[in-house]
PDB file of C-alpha atoms in Angstrom:
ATOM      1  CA  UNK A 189       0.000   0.000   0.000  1.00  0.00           C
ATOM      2  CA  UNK A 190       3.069   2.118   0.468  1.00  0.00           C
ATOM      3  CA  UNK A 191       4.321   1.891  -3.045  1.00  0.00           C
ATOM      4  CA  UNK A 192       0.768   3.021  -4.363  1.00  0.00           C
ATOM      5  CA  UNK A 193       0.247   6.038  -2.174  1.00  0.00           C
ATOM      6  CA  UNK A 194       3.560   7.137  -3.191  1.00  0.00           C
ATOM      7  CA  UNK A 195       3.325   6.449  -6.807  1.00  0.00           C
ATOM      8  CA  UNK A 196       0.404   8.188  -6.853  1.00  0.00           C
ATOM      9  CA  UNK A 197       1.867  11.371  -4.630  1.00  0.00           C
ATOM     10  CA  UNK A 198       4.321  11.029  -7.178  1.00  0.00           C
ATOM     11  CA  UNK A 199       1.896  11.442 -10.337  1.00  0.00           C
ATOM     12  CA  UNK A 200       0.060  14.001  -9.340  1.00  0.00           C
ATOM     13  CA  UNK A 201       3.126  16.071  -8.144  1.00  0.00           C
ATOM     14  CA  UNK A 202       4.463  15.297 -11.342  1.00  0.00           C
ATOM     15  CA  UNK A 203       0.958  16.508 -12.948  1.00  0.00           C
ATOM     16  CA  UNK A 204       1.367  20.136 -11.152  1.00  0.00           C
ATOM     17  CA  UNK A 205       4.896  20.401 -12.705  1.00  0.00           C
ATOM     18  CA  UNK A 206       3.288  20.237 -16.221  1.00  0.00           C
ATOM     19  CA  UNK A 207       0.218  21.912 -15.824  1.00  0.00           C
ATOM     20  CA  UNK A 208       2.453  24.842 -14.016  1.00  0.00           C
ATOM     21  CA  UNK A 209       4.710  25.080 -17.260  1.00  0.00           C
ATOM     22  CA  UNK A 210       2.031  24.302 -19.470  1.00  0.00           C
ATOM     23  CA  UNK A 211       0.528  27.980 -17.527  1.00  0.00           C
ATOM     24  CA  UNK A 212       3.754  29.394 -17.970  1.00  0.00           C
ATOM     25  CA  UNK A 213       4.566  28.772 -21.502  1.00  0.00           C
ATOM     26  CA  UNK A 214       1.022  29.635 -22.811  1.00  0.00           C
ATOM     27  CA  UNK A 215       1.876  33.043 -20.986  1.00  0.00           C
ATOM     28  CA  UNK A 216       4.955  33.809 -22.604  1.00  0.00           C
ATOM     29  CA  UNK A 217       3.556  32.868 -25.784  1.00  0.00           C
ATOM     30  CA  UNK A 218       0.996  35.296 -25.234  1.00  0.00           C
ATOM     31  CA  UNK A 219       3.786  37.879 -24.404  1.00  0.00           C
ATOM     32  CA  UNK A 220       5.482  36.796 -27.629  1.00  0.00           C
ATOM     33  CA  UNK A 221       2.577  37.427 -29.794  1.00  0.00           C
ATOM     34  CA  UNK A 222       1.951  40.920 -28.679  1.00  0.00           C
ATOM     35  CA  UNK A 223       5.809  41.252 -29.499  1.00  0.00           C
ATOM     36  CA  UNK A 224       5.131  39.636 -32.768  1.00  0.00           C
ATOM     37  CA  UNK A 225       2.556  42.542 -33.695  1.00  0.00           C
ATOM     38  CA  UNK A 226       4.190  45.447 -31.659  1.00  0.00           C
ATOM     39  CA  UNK A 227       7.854  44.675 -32.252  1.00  0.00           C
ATOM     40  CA  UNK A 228       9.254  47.597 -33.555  1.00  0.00           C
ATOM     41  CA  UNK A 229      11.088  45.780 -36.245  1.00  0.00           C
ATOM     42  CA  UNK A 230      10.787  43.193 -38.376  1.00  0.00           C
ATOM     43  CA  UNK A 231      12.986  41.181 -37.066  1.00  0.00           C
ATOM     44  CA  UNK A 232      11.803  41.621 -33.514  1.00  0.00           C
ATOM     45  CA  UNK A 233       8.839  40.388 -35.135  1.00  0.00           C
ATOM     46  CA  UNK A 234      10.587  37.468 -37.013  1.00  0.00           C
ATOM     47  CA  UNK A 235      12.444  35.973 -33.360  1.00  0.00           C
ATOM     48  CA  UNK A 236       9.217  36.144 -31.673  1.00  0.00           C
ATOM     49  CA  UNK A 237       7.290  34.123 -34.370  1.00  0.00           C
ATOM     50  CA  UNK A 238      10.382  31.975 -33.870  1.00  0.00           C
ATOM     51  CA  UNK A 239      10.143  31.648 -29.687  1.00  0.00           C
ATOM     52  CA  UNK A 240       6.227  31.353 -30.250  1.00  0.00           C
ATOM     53  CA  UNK A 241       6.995  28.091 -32.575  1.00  0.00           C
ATOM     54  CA  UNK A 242       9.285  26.632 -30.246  1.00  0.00           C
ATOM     55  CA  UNK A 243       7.494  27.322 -27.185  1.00  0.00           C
ATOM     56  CA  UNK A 244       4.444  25.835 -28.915  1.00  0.00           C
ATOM     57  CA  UNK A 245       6.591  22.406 -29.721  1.00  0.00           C
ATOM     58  CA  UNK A 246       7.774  22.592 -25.516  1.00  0.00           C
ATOM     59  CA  UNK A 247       3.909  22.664 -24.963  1.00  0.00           C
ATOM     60  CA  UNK A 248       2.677  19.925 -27.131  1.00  0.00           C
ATOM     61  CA  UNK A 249       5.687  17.257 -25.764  1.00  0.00           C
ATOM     62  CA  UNK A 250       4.542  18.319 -22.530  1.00  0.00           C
ATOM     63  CA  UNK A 251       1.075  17.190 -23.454  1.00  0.00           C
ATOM     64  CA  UNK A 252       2.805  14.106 -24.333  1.00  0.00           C
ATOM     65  CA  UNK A 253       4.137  13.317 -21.341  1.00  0.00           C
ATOM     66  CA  UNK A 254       0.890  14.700 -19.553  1.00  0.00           C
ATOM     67  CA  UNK A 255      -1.625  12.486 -21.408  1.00  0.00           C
ATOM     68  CA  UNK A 256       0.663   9.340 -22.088  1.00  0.00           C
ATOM     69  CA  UNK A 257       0.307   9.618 -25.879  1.00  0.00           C
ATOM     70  CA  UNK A 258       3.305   8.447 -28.691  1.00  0.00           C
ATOM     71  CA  UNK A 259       1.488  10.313 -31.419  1.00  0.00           C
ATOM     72  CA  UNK A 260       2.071  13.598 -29.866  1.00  0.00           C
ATOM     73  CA  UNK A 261       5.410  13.491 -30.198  1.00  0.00           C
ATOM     74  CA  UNK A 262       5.159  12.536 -33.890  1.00  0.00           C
ATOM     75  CA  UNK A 263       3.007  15.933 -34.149  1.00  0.00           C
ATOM     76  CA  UNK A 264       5.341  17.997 -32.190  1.00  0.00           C
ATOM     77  CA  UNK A 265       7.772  16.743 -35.043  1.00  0.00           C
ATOM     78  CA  UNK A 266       5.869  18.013 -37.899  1.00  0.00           C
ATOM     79  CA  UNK A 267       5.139  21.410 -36.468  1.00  0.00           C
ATOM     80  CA  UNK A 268       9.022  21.774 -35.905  1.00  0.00           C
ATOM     81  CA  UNK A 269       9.097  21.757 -40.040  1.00  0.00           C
ATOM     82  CA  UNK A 270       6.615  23.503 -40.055  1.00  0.00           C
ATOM     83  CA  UNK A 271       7.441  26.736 -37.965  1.00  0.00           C
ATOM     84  CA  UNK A 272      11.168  26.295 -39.522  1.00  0.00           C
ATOM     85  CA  UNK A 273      10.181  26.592 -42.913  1.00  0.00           C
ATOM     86  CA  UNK A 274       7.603  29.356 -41.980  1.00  0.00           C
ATOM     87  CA  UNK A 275      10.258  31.615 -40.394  1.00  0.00           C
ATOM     88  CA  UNK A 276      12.533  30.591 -43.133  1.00  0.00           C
ATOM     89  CA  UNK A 277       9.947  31.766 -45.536  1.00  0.00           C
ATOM     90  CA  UNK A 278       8.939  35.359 -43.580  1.00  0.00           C
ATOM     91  CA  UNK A 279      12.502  36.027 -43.747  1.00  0.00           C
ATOM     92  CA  UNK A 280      13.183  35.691 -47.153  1.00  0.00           C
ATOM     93  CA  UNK A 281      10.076  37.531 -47.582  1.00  0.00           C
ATOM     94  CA  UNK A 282      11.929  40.473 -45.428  1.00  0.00           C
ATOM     95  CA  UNK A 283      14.599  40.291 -47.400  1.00  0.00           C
ATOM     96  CA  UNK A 284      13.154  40.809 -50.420  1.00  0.00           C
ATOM     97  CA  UNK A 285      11.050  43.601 -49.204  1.00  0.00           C
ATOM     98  CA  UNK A 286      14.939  44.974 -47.773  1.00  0.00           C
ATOM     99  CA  UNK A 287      16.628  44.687 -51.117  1.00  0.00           C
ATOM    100  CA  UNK A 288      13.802  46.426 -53.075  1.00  0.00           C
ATOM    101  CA  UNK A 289      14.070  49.446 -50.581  1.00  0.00           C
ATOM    102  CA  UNK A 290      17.241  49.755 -50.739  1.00  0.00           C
ATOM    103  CA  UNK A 291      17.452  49.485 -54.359  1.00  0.00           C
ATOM    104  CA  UNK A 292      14.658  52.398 -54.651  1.00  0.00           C
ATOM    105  CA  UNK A 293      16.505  54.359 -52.018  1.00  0.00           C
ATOM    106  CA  UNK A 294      20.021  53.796 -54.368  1.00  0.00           C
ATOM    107  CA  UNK A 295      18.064  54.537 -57.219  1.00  0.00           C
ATOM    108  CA  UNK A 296      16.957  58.082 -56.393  1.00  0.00           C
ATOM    109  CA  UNK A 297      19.802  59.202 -55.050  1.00  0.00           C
ATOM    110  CA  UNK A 298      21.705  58.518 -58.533  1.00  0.00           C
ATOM    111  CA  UNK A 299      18.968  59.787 -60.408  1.00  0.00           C
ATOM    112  CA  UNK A 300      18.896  63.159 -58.739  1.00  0.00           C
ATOM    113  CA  UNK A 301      22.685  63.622 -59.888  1.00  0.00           C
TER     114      UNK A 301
END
């Protein structure tokens, strides 16, 4: 009887550890998406799409481990592709966007020689 109690002390302090940094993360995330539309620079705004990606992985294997299910994992895995090729794709986008500005910019100041 021992062995259950404390298995089962052990559980559920193990459950307040991952519903605490479940809490945690989904309010950093939070703080990262108001940095993702405030940031005062793109790339401000590029890093915290980034963090909110990677927190968002941290959260779903912690739902793995929380719930005791494989297939989690397998979709924590496919949203790590996923938010790498998305911030691989916003910053090519920002580079673009760079380029063509400074291309204007270099273009005007010949042209008004």
């Amino acid at each position: 009887m021992v062995v259950t109690d404390t298995l089962t002390t052990l559980e559920t302090a193990y459950r307040a550890v991952y519903v605490g940094a479940l809490v945690f993360l989904a309010l950093m995330t939070f703080l990262c998406l108001i940095r993702a539309v405030k940031g005062p620079r793109v790339a401000d705004r590029i890093v915290a799409v980034n963090m909110m990606g990677t927190m968002v992985m941290v959260m779903i294997a912690i739902l793995a481990l929380l719930l005791k299910e494989g297939y989690l994992v397998d979709i924590c895995l496919i949203y790590a592709m996923i938010s790498f090729l998305a911030v691989i794709v916003l910053t090519k986008v920002y580079m673009g966007v760079h380029s063509e500005k400074k291309n204007a910019k270099e273009g005007r100041q010949n042209g008004s020689f």
